[in-house]
């Protein structure tokens, strides 16, 4: 009989809860399922929306449990001395309870980085092999067949893992060590490009084939039909609430750096932290109610929005105009900053943390004077002039409405024959032996140049079909956007604003063959294109 050594999971839960609060229930569930001294299920489903701490908490728990094994070596040695005779008599029992009482190891595979299904299975095989057997250059070049085995699909992957675990069992038996369980974590498995139901079901049954293996699937929204296995434990990570987000951000608050009173020494770091903890929670609650409640509900987005607004909000305190206890007066003074969309729009468009670069250049003014200016390029906290015309162009419309207007402008001012050139990745087939299509009617190139038409921009917008505009829209949007009622509602809103219009007096809005025309000019569309970082000049026909 194998001596089962207990792990103090309560201590592990308390340590992790101090570092990552508001996830104690999920931590207790994972620690109970992955306890090295207790049996584990063949597969575990960890699911939740983006930025809810699934991967971070799972990795932290596995590191703690594997580290706890190393910290309990002395206790394990005492247990082995007391039960040495019993362990020698029950060597056959190790195989029946394989994975219980030994050390815990884990392998982490980022499935979103794998292109094909074979790439995924090969990555799993190599990661588990190196983690279990301690792979190195010497072992990989030793000529052992186990290091040259390939995992082309889920069936061969099960064979490779069986060979790996068998080799590890023999090595541990020679060293008189216990065989522990191994955790295989498949992070973002739902973002794998060639994920099929057969492959997913095969990966879920690896834990049934190998008793010491437990597979953890980390995904956003599980489907009960994918794994084809009943009664698998599911651990849900719900989105953070307002109080939970504020609690997490207060672990590392932004400092106020308030000035000292005249005739008094500057505040100490402890005093500055105390004053910051009075203002910062109220500021976070204000940001949540004004902007982040409907546009930046995740922890990462909310932190980016609040960090970009903090310096501007506390500037009157740093200048000595208001005190730290005058939060209501400060909010009334700075309430306009919570009505702007610069901080949230830039994140929705850019999709990454903004960076700033400062360079010094020499420019020439309109009066002919030469002066040296410092240009600072920043995208995290833009501060445009609210009275300028460009600010009204950039921030009047939602993001997809801007792309709809840009696509409508391209459909109005570009001929339909040029859509293949600008918006398709494949190359059109050429006609004729020479590979080029000459002018129609047998004319020469000089005749074609003589009959060149006026620039289409000077002729005004031309009518276009709505299907053509949607095709251009989906080709210029940086991320795939499914067709939905919300997009159609934005077209209706643009029509009510007279930025788009249907051609014809009796045009039926439900008729598919109805034609449309854009009602905005070049300067307006160019401002919209620059606001979403789209180079519209490269998609217009220059005639």
Coordinates of C-alpha atoms in Angstrom, one line a residue:
X1 CA 0.0 0.0 0.0
X2 CA 1.4 3.4 -1.0
X3 CA 1.6 6.0 1.8
X4 CA -0.5 9.0 0.7
X5 CA 1.0 12.2 1.8
X6 CA -1.4 15.0 2.5
X7 CA -0.8 18.5 1.1
X8 CA -2.0 21.5 3.0
X9 CA -4.2 22.9 0.3
X10 CA -5.7 25.4 2.7
X11 CA -2.3 27.1 3.0
X12 CA -1.9 27.1 -0.7
X13 CA -5.3 28.7 -1.1
X14 CA -4.5 31.4 1.4
X15 CA -1.2 32.2 -0.3
X16 CA -2.7 32.5 -3.7
X17 CA -5.7 34.5 -2.4
X18 CA -3.3 37.1 -1.0
X19 CA -1.7 37.6 -4.4
X20 CA -4.8 37.1 -6.6
X21 CA -7.9 38.1 -4.6
X22 CA -11.5 37.5 -5.5
X23 CA -10.9 34.0 -6.8
X24 CA -10.9 32.0 -3.6
X25 CA -13.7 29.6 -4.7
X26 CA -12.1 28.7 -8.0
X27 CA -8.7 28.3 -6.2
X28 CA -10.3 25.8 -3.7
X29 CA -11.9 23.8 -6.5
X30 CA -8.7 23.6 -8.5
X31 CA -6.6 22.6 -5.5
X32 CA -9.1 19.9 -4.5
X33 CA -9.0 18.5 -8.0
X34 CA -5.3 18.6 -8.5
X35 CA -4.1 17.6 -5.0
X36 CA -1.1 15.2 -5.5
X37 CA -2.2 13.0 -2.6
X38 CA -5.7 12.4 -4.0
X39 CA -7.0 11.0 -7.3
X40 CA -7.8 13.5 -10.1
X41 CA -10.4 13.3 -12.9
X42 CA -9.1 12.5 -16.4
X43 CA -10.1 16.0 -17.6
X44 CA -11.1 19.4 -16.1
X45 CA -12.9 22.2 -17.9
X46 CA -11.8 25.8 -16.9
X47 CA -13.9 28.3 -18.7
X48 CA -14.8 32.0 -18.5
X49 CA -14.6 35.2 -20.5
X50 CA -11.5 37.1 -21.5
X51 CA -9.3 38.6 -18.7
X52 CA -11.0 36.7 -15.8
X53 CA -7.8 35.1 -14.5
X54 CA -8.2 31.5 -15.8
X55 CA -4.7 31.0 -17.1
X56 CA -2.9 33.0 -14.4
X57 CA -4.6 31.3 -11.5
X58 CA -4.2 27.8 -13.0
X59 CA -0.5 28.3 -13.6
X60 CA 0.0 29.7 -10.1
X61 CA -1.8 26.8 -8.5
X62 CA 0.3 24.3 -10.4
X63 CA 3.5 26.1 -9.5
X64 CA 2.5 26.1 -5.8
X65 CA 1.6 22.4 -5.8
X66 CA 4.7 21.4 -7.6
X67 CA 6.8 23.6 -5.3
X68 CA 5.1 22.2 -2.2
X69 CA 6.4 18.8 -3.2
X70 CA 9.9 20.0 -3.0
X71 CA 9.3 21.7 0.3
X72 CA 8.0 18.5 1.9
X73 CA 11.0 16.4 1.2
X74 CA 11.9 16.0 4.8
X75 CA 8.4 14.9 5.8
X76 CA 8.4 12.5 2.9
X77 CA 11.7 11.0 4.1
X78 CA 10.3 10.4 7.6
X79 CA 7.3 8.7 6.2
X80 CA 9.5 6.5 4.0
X81 CA 11.7 5.5 7.0
X82 CA 8.6 4.5 9.0
X83 CA 7.0 2.5 6.2
X84 CA 10.1 1.1 4.5
X85 CA 9.1 -2.5 5.1
X86 CA 5.6 -1.9 4.0
X87 CA 6.6 -0.2 0.8
X88 CA 9.0 -3.1 -0.1
X89 CA 6.3 -5.6 0.3
X90 CA 3.7 -3.7 -1.7
X91 CA 5.7 -2.8 -4.8
X92 CA 2.9 -4.1 -7.0
X93 CA 0.5 -1.6 -5.5
X94 CA 2.4 1.3 -7.0
X95 CA 1.1 0.4 -10.4
X96 CA -2.5 0.1 -9.3
X97 CA -2.4 3.6 -7.7
X98 CA -0.1 5.3 -10.1
X99 CA -0.1 9.1 -9.9
X100 CA -1.1 9.2 -6.2
X101 CA 1.4 10.3 -3.5
X102 CA 4.3 11.1 -5.9
X103 CA 5.5 14.5 -7.1
X104 CA 3.3 16.6 -9.4
X105 CA 4.6 17.9 -12.7
X106 CA 2.7 19.8 -15.4
X107 CA 3.1 20.8 -19.0
X108 CA 1.7 24.0 -20.5
X109 CA 0.7 24.2 -24.2
X110 CA -0.5 27.5 -25.8
X111 CA -2.9 26.1 -28.4
X112 CA -3.6 29.4 -30.1
X113 CA 0.1 29.4 -31.3
X114 CA -0.4 26.1 -33.1
X115 CA -1.4 26.4 -36.8
X116 CA -2.5 22.9 -37.7
X117 CA -3.8 20.0 -35.7
X118 CA -0.6 18.1 -36.3
X119 CA 1.3 21.1 -35.0
X120 CA -0.8 20.9 -31.8
X121 CA -0.2 17.2 -31.2
X122 CA 3.5 17.4 -31.9
X123 CA 3.7 20.3 -29.5
X124 CA 1.9 18.4 -26.8
X125 CA 4.2 15.3 -27.3
X126 CA 7.4 17.3 -27.2
X127 CA 6.3 19.4 -24.2
X128 CA 5.3 16.4 -22.1
X129 CA 8.3 14.4 -23.1
X130 CA 10.7 17.2 -22.1
X131 CA 8.8 17.9 -18.9
X132 CA 8.5 14.3 -17.7
X133 CA 11.9 12.9 -18.9
X134 CA 13.9 16.1 -18.4
X135 CA 14.8 16.6 -22.1
X136 CA 18.1 18.1 -23.1
X137 CA 20.4 18.1 -26.1
X138 CA 22.3 15.1 -24.9
X139 CA 19.1 13.0 -24.6
X140 CA 17.7 14.2 -27.9
X141 CA 20.9 13.2 -29.7
X142 CA 21.3 10.0 -27.8
X143 CA 19.5 7.9 -30.4
X144 CA 16.8 6.7 -28.1
X145 CA 13.7 5.9 -30.2
X146 CA 11.4 7.6 -27.7
X147 CA 12.9 11.0 -28.7
X148 CA 12.2 10.4 -32.4
X149 CA 8.6 9.3 -32.2
X150 CA 6.1 11.5 -34.0
X151 CA 2.5 12.4 -33.0
X152 CA 0.6 13.0 -36.2
X153 CA -2.8 12.7 -34.6
X154 CA -4.6 12.0 -31.4
X155 CA -4.1 8.2 -31.8
X156 CA -0.3 8.4 -32.2
X157 CA -0.2 11.0 -29.5
X158 CA -1.7 8.5 -27.0
X159 CA 1.0 6.0 -28.0
X160 CA 3.8 8.5 -27.6
X161 CA 2.6 9.6 -24.2
X162 CA 2.3 5.9 -23.1
X163 CA 5.9 5.3 -24.0
X164 CA 7.0 8.5 -22.2
X165 CA 5.1 7.5 -19.0
X166 CA 6.4 3.9 -19.2
X167 CA 10.0 5.1 -19.5
X168 CA 9.5 7.5 -16.6
X169 CA 8.1 4.7 -14.4
X170 CA 11.1 2.5 -15.1
X171 CA 13.5 5.4 -14.3
X172 CA 11.7 6.1 -11.0
X173 CA 11.6 2.5 -10.1
X174 CA 15.4 2.2 -10.5
X175 CA 15.8 5.3 -8.3
X176 CA 13.2 4.1 -5.8
X177 CA 11.0 7.1 -6.3
X178 CA 7.3 7.4 -6.4
X179 CA 5.4 8.0 -9.7
X180 CA 3.4 11.2 -9.5
X181 CA 0.6 12.6 -11.6
X182 CA 1.2 14.8 -14.6
X183 CA -1.1 17.8 -15.5
X184 CA -1.4 18.7 -19.2
X185 CA -2.8 22.2 -19.6
X186 CA -4.3 23.1 -23.0
X187 CA -4.6 26.9 -22.8
X188 CA -7.0 28.6 -25.3
X189 CA -7.9 25.4 -26.9
X190 CA -11.0 27.0 -28.5
X191 CA -8.7 29.3 -30.5
X192 CA -6.9 26.5 -32.3
X193 CA -7.5 26.9 -36.1
X194 CA -8.0 23.3 -37.1
X195 CA -9.8 22.1 -34.0
X196 CA -12.3 19.3 -34.9
X197 CA -14.7 17.5 -32.6
X198 CA -12.8 14.2 -33.1
X199 CA -9.5 15.8 -32.1
X200 CA -11.0 17.5 -29.0
X201 CA -12.7 14.2 -27.9
X202 CA -9.4 12.4 -28.4
X203 CA -7.5 14.8 -26.3
X204 CA -10.2 14.6 -23.5
X205 CA -9.8 10.8 -23.4
X206 CA -6.0 10.9 -22.9
X207 CA -6.6 10.9 -19.1
X208 CA -8.7 7.7 -19.4
X209 CA -5.9 6.0 -21.3
X210 CA -3.1 7.1 -18.9
X211 CA -4.1 7.0 -15.3
X212 CA -1.4 9.5 -14.1
X213 CA -2.5 12.1 -16.7
X214 CA -5.1 14.9 -16.2
X215 CA -5.9 17.2 -19.0
X216 CA -7.1 20.8 -18.2
X217 CA -8.9 22.6 -21.0
X218 CA -8.9 26.4 -20.7
X219 CA -11.5 28.0 -23.0
X220 CA -14.0 30.8 -23.2
X221 CA -17.4 29.0 -23.7
X222 CA -17.5 25.2 -23.5
X223 CA -20.0 23.1 -25.5
X224 CA -21.4 19.9 -24.0
X225 CA -21.1 18.2 -27.4
X226 CA -17.4 18.8 -28.0
X227 CA -15.8 16.5 -25.5
X228 CA -18.3 13.6 -25.8
X229 CA -17.7 12.8 -22.1
X230 CA -20.2 13.0 -19.3
X231 CA -19.7 14.3 -15.8
X232 CA -16.5 16.3 -16.3
X233 CA -15.8 18.9 -13.6
X234 CA -16.4 22.5 -14.8
X235 CA -14.9 25.5 -13.1
X236 CA -16.4 28.8 -14.1
X237 CA -14.5 32.1 -13.8
X238 CA -17.2 34.8 -13.9
X239 CA -16.4 38.4 -14.9
X240 CA -15.1 40.6 -12.2
X241 CA -17.7 42.9 -10.6
X242 CA -17.1 46.6 -9.8
X243 CA -16.1 45.9 -6.2
X244 CA -13.7 43.1 -7.2
X245 CA -12.0 45.2 -9.8
X246 CA -11.5 48.0 -7.4
X247 CA -10.2 45.6 -4.8
X248 CA -7.6 44.2 -7.2
X249 CA -6.4 47.6 -8.4
X250 CA -6.0 48.8 -4.8
X251 CA -3.2 46.2 -4.4
X252 CA -1.0 48.5 -6.5
X253 CA -2.6 51.9 -6.3
X254 CA -1.4 54.9 -8.4
X255 CA 0.3 57.5 -6.1
X256 CA -1.0 61.0 -5.8
X257 CA 2.3 62.8 -5.3
X258 CA 0.5 65.7 -3.5
X259 CA 2.5 68.8 -2.7
X260 CA 3.3 69.8 0.9
X261 CA 1.9 72.8 2.7
X262 CA 4.1 76.0 2.8
X263 CA 6.5 75.7 5.7
X264 CA 6.0 72.0 6.1
X265 CA 8.3 69.1 5.1
X266 CA 7.4 67.1 2.0
X267 CA 5.1 64.1 2.7
X268 CA 6.6 60.8 3.4
X269 CA 5.9 57.8 1.1
X270 CA 3.6 56.4 3.8
X271 CA 1.6 59.7 4.0
X272 CA 1.4 59.9 0.2
X273 CA 0.1 56.4 0.0
X274 CA -2.5 57.1 2.7
X275 CA -3.8 60.2 0.8
X276 CA -3.8 58.2 -2.5
X277 CA -5.9 55.5 -0.9
X278 CA -8.5 58.1 -0.1
X279 CA -8.7 59.5 -3.6
X280 CA -8.0 56.4 -5.8
X281 CA -11.0 54.2 -4.8
X282 CA -13.4 57.1 -5.4
X283 CA -11.8 57.8 -8.7
X284 CA -12.1 54.2 -9.8
X285 CA -15.7 54.1 -8.9
X286 CA -16.3 57.3 -10.9
X287 CA -14.5 55.8 -14.0
X288 CA -16.5 52.6 -13.7
X289 CA -19.9 54.4 -13.6
X290 CA -19.1 56.9 -16.3
X291 CA -17.1 55.0 -19.0
X292 CA -16.0 51.5 -18.1
X293 CA -19.4 50.1 -17.1
X294 CA -20.5 49.7 -20.7
X295 CA -17.3 49.8 -22.7
X296 CA -14.4 48.4 -20.6
X297 CA -15.8 45.8 -18.2
X298 CA -12.7 43.6 -18.2
X299 CA -9.9 44.2 -15.7
X300 CA -7.3 44.9 -18.3
X301 CA -9.4 47.5 -20.2
X302 CA -10.6 49.1 -17.1
X303 CA -7.0 49.5 -15.8
X304 CA -5.9 51.1 -19.1
X305 CA -8.7 53.6 -19.0
X306 CA -8.2 54.5 -15.4
X307 CA -4.4 54.9 -15.8
X308 CA -4.8 57.2 -18.7
X309 CA -7.2 59.5 -16.8
X310 CA -5.4 59.5 -13.5
X311 CA -2.8 62.2 -14.2
X312 CA -5.3 64.6 -15.7
X313 CA -7.8 64.1 -12.9
X314 CA -5.3 64.7 -10.0
X315 CA -3.5 67.6 -11.7
X316 CA -5.4 70.3 -9.6
X317 CA -4.4 68.5 -6.4
X318 CA -0.7 68.4 -7.5
X319 CA -0.9 72.1 -8.4
X320 CA -2.3 72.9 -4.9
X321 CA -5.7 74.1 -6.1
X322 CA -7.7 71.4 -4.3
X323 CA -7.0 69.2 -1.3
X324 CA -7.2 65.4 -1.1
X325 CA -10.5 65.6 0.8
X326 CA -12.2 67.9 -1.8
X327 CA -13.1 65.0 -4.1
X328 CA -16.6 66.3 -4.8
X329 CA -15.3 69.7 -5.9
X330 CA -12.6 68.0 -7.9
X331 CA -15.1 65.9 -9.7
X332 CA -17.3 68.9 -10.6
X333 CA -14.2 70.6 -12.1
X334 CA -13.1 67.5 -14.1
X335 CA -16.5 66.1 -15.1
X336 CA -15.9 66.9 -18.7
X337 CA -13.1 64.5 -19.0
X338 CA -15.4 61.6 -18.1
X339 CA -17.7 62.5 -21.1
X340 CA -15.0 62.2 -23.7
X341 CA -14.3 58.9 -25.6
X342 CA -10.6 59.3 -26.4
X343 CA -9.4 56.8 -23.9
X344 CA -11.8 54.0 -24.7
X345 CA -11.9 54.6 -28.5
X346 CA -8.2 54.4 -28.9
X347 CA -8.2 51.0 -27.1
X348 CA -11.1 49.6 -29.2
X349 CA -9.3 50.6 -32.4
X350 CA -5.7 49.9 -31.6
X351 CA -6.2 46.8 -29.4
X352 CA -2.9 47.3 -27.6
X353 CA -1.3 49.3 -24.9
X354 CA -0.3 52.7 -26.3
X355 CA 3.3 53.9 -26.3
X356 CA 4.8 57.3 -26.6
X357 CA 7.8 58.4 -28.6
X358 CA 9.4 61.9 -28.3
X359 CA 11.6 63.3 -31.1
X360 CA 13.0 66.7 -31.9
X361 CA 12.7 68.0 -35.4
X362 CA 13.0 71.3 -37.3
X363 CA 9.9 72.7 -39.0
X364 CA 9.0 75.7 -41.1
X365 CA 6.0 77.9 -40.2
X366 CA 3.7 79.6 -42.6
X367 CA 5.5 82.9 -42.1
X368 CA 8.7 81.4 -43.3
X369 CA 10.4 81.3 -39.9
X370 CA 12.3 78.2 -39.0
X371 CA 11.9 76.9 -35.5
X372 CA 12.7 73.7 -33.6
X373 CA 9.8 71.8 -32.2
X374 CA 9.4 68.7 -30.1
X375 CA 6.8 66.2 -31.4
X376 CA 5.4 63.7 -29.0
X377 CA 3.5 60.8 -30.5
X378 CA 1.1 59.1 -28.1
X379 CA -2.0 57.0 -28.4
X380 CA -2.9 56.1 -24.9
X381 CA -4.0 59.6 -23.7
X382 CA -4.8 61.9 -26.6
X383 CA -5.9 65.3 -25.7
X384 CA -7.2 66.9 -28.9
X385 CA -8.7 70.4 -28.9
X386 CA -12.5 69.9 -28.4
X387 CA -13.2 73.0 -30.5
X388 CA -11.3 71.9 -33.5
X389 CA -13.0 70.4 -36.6
X390 CA -10.9 67.3 -36.6
X391 CA -12.0 66.3 -33.1
X392 CA -15.7 66.4 -34.1
X393 CA -14.9 64.3 -37.2
X394 CA -13.0 61.7 -35.2
X395 CA -15.3 61.3 -32.2
X396 CA -18.8 61.8 -33.5
X397 CA -19.4 58.2 -34.8
X398 CA -18.8 54.7 -33.5
X399 CA -16.0 52.7 -34.9
X400 CA -17.9 50.5 -37.3
X401 CA -20.0 53.5 -38.5
X402 CA -16.7 55.1 -39.6
X403 CA -15.7 52.0 -41.5
X404 CA -19.2 51.9 -43.2
X405 CA -18.7 55.5 -44.3
X406 CA -15.2 54.7 -45.6
X407 CA -16.5 51.7 -47.5
X408 CA -19.4 53.7 -48.9
X409 CA -17.0 56.4 -50.1
X410 CA -14.7 53.8 -51.8
X411 CA -17.8 52.2 -53.4
X412 CA -19.0 55.6 -54.7
X413 CA -15.7 56.9 -56.1
X414 CA -14.1 53.6 -57.3
X415 CA -15.3 51.7 -60.3
X416 CA -16.5 48.2 -59.5
X417 CA -14.0 46.7 -61.9
X418 CA -11.1 47.9 -59.6
X419 CA -12.5 46.1 -56.5
X420 CA -10.5 43.0 -57.4
X421 CA -7.3 45.0 -57.5
X422 CA -7.7 46.8 -54.1
X423 CA -9.7 44.3 -52.0
X424 CA -8.8 40.8 -53.1
X425 CA -5.6 38.9 -52.2
X426 CA -5.6 36.6 -55.3
X427 CA -4.4 37.8 -58.7
X428 CA -6.8 38.1 -61.6
X429 CA -6.1 35.8 -64.6
X430 CA -4.8 37.6 -67.6
X431 CA -6.1 37.2 -71.1
X432 CA -4.3 36.8 -74.4
X433 CA -0.9 35.4 -75.2
X434 CA 1.0 38.5 -74.1
X435 CA -0.5 38.3 -70.6
X436 CA -1.9 41.9 -70.9
X437 CA -5.4 43.0 -72.0
X438 CA -5.2 45.8 -74.5
X439 CA -7.7 48.6 -75.1
X440 CA -11.1 47.6 -76.3
X441 CA -11.9 47.9 -80.0
X442 CA -8.3 47.3 -81.1
X443 CA -7.3 50.9 -80.2
X444 CA -3.7 51.8 -79.3
X445 CA -2.4 53.0 -76.0
X446 CA -2.1 56.6 -77.4
X447 CA -5.8 56.6 -78.2
X448 CA -6.6 55.4 -74.7
X449 CA -4.5 58.3 -73.2
X450 CA -6.2 60.7 -75.4
X451 CA -9.7 59.6 -74.2
X452 CA -8.7 59.7 -70.5
X453 CA -11.7 60.7 -68.4
X454 CA -12.0 63.3 -65.7
X455 CA -11.0 62.3 -62.2
X456 CA -13.9 60.5 -60.5
X457 CA -13.6 62.7 -57.4
X458 CA -14.6 65.7 -59.5
X459 CA -17.6 63.9 -61.0
X460 CA -19.3 63.4 -57.6
X461 CA -20.4 60.2 -55.8
X462 CA -21.8 57.4 -58.0
X463 CA -24.6 55.1 -56.8
X464 CA -23.6 51.6 -55.6
X465 CA -25.3 48.4 -54.4
X466 CA -25.4 47.8 -50.7
X467 CA -23.9 44.3 -51.1
X468 CA -20.8 45.8 -52.7
X469 CA -20.4 48.2 -49.8
X470 CA -20.6 45.3 -47.3
X471 CA -18.0 43.4 -49.3
X472 CA -15.6 46.4 -49.1
X473 CA -16.4 46.9 -45.5
X474 CA -15.5 43.3 -44.5
X475 CA -12.2 43.6 -46.5
X476 CA -11.0 46.8 -44.8
X477 CA -12.0 46.0 -41.2
X478 CA -8.9 44.8 -39.3
X479 CA -10.8 42.0 -37.5
X480 CA -13.5 39.7 -38.8
X481 CA -17.0 41.1 -38.1
X482 CA -20.0 38.9 -38.4
X483 CA -23.1 40.3 -40.1
X484 CA -25.7 41.3 -37.6
X485 CA -28.6 43.5 -37.0
X486 CA -26.4 46.0 -35.2
X487 CA -24.5 46.8 -38.4
X488 CA -27.8 47.2 -40.3
X489 CA -29.0 49.6 -37.6
X490 CA -25.8 51.7 -38.0
X491 CA -26.6 52.0 -41.7
X492 CA -30.1 53.2 -40.8
X493 CA -28.6 55.7 -38.4
X494 CA -26.2 57.0 -41.0
X495 CA -29.2 57.4 -43.4
X496 CA -31.1 59.3 -40.8
X497 CA -28.1 61.6 -40.4
X498 CA -28.1 62.1 -44.2
X499 CA -24.5 60.8 -44.4
X500 CA -25.8 58.0 -46.6
X501 CA -28.8 58.2 -49.0
X502 CA -30.8 55.9 -51.2
X503 CA -31.0 56.8 -54.9
X504 CA -34.4 57.4 -56.2
X505 CA -37.5 59.0 -54.7
X506 CA -39.5 55.8 -54.4
X507 CA -36.6 53.5 -53.3
X508 CA -37.8 50.7 -51.2
X509 CA -35.5 50.2 -48.2
X510 CA -36.2 46.4 -48.2
X511 CA -35.3 46.0 -51.9
X512 CA -32.0 44.3 -52.4
X513 CA -31.4 46.0 -55.7
X514 CA -31.7 49.5 -54.3
X515 CA -28.7 51.7 -54.9
X516 CA -27.1 54.1 -52.4
X517 CA -24.9 57.1 -52.5
X518 CA -22.5 58.6 -49.9
X519 CA -23.1 62.3 -48.9
X520 CA -19.8 63.2 -47.3
X521 CA -16.7 64.8 -48.8
X522 CA -13.1 64.0 -49.1
X523 CA -11.9 65.9 -46.0
X524 CA -14.5 64.3 -43.8
X525 CA -13.7 60.8 -45.0
X526 CA -10.0 61.4 -44.7
X527 CA -10.5 62.5 -41.1
X528 CA -12.4 59.3 -40.4
X529 CA -9.8 57.1 -42.0
X530 CA -7.0 58.7 -40.0
X531 CA -9.0 58.2 -36.8
X532 CA -9.1 54.5 -37.4
X533 CA -5.6 54.3 -38.8
X534 CA -6.7 53.4 -42.3
X535 CA -4.7 54.6 -45.3
X536 CA -7.6 55.5 -47.6
X537 CA -5.3 57.1 -50.2
X538 CA -4.0 53.7 -51.2
X539 CA -7.4 52.4 -52.0
X540 CA -8.6 55.2 -54.4
X541 CA -8.3 55.1 -58.1
X542 CA -6.0 57.9 -59.3
X543 CA -7.2 58.9 -62.8

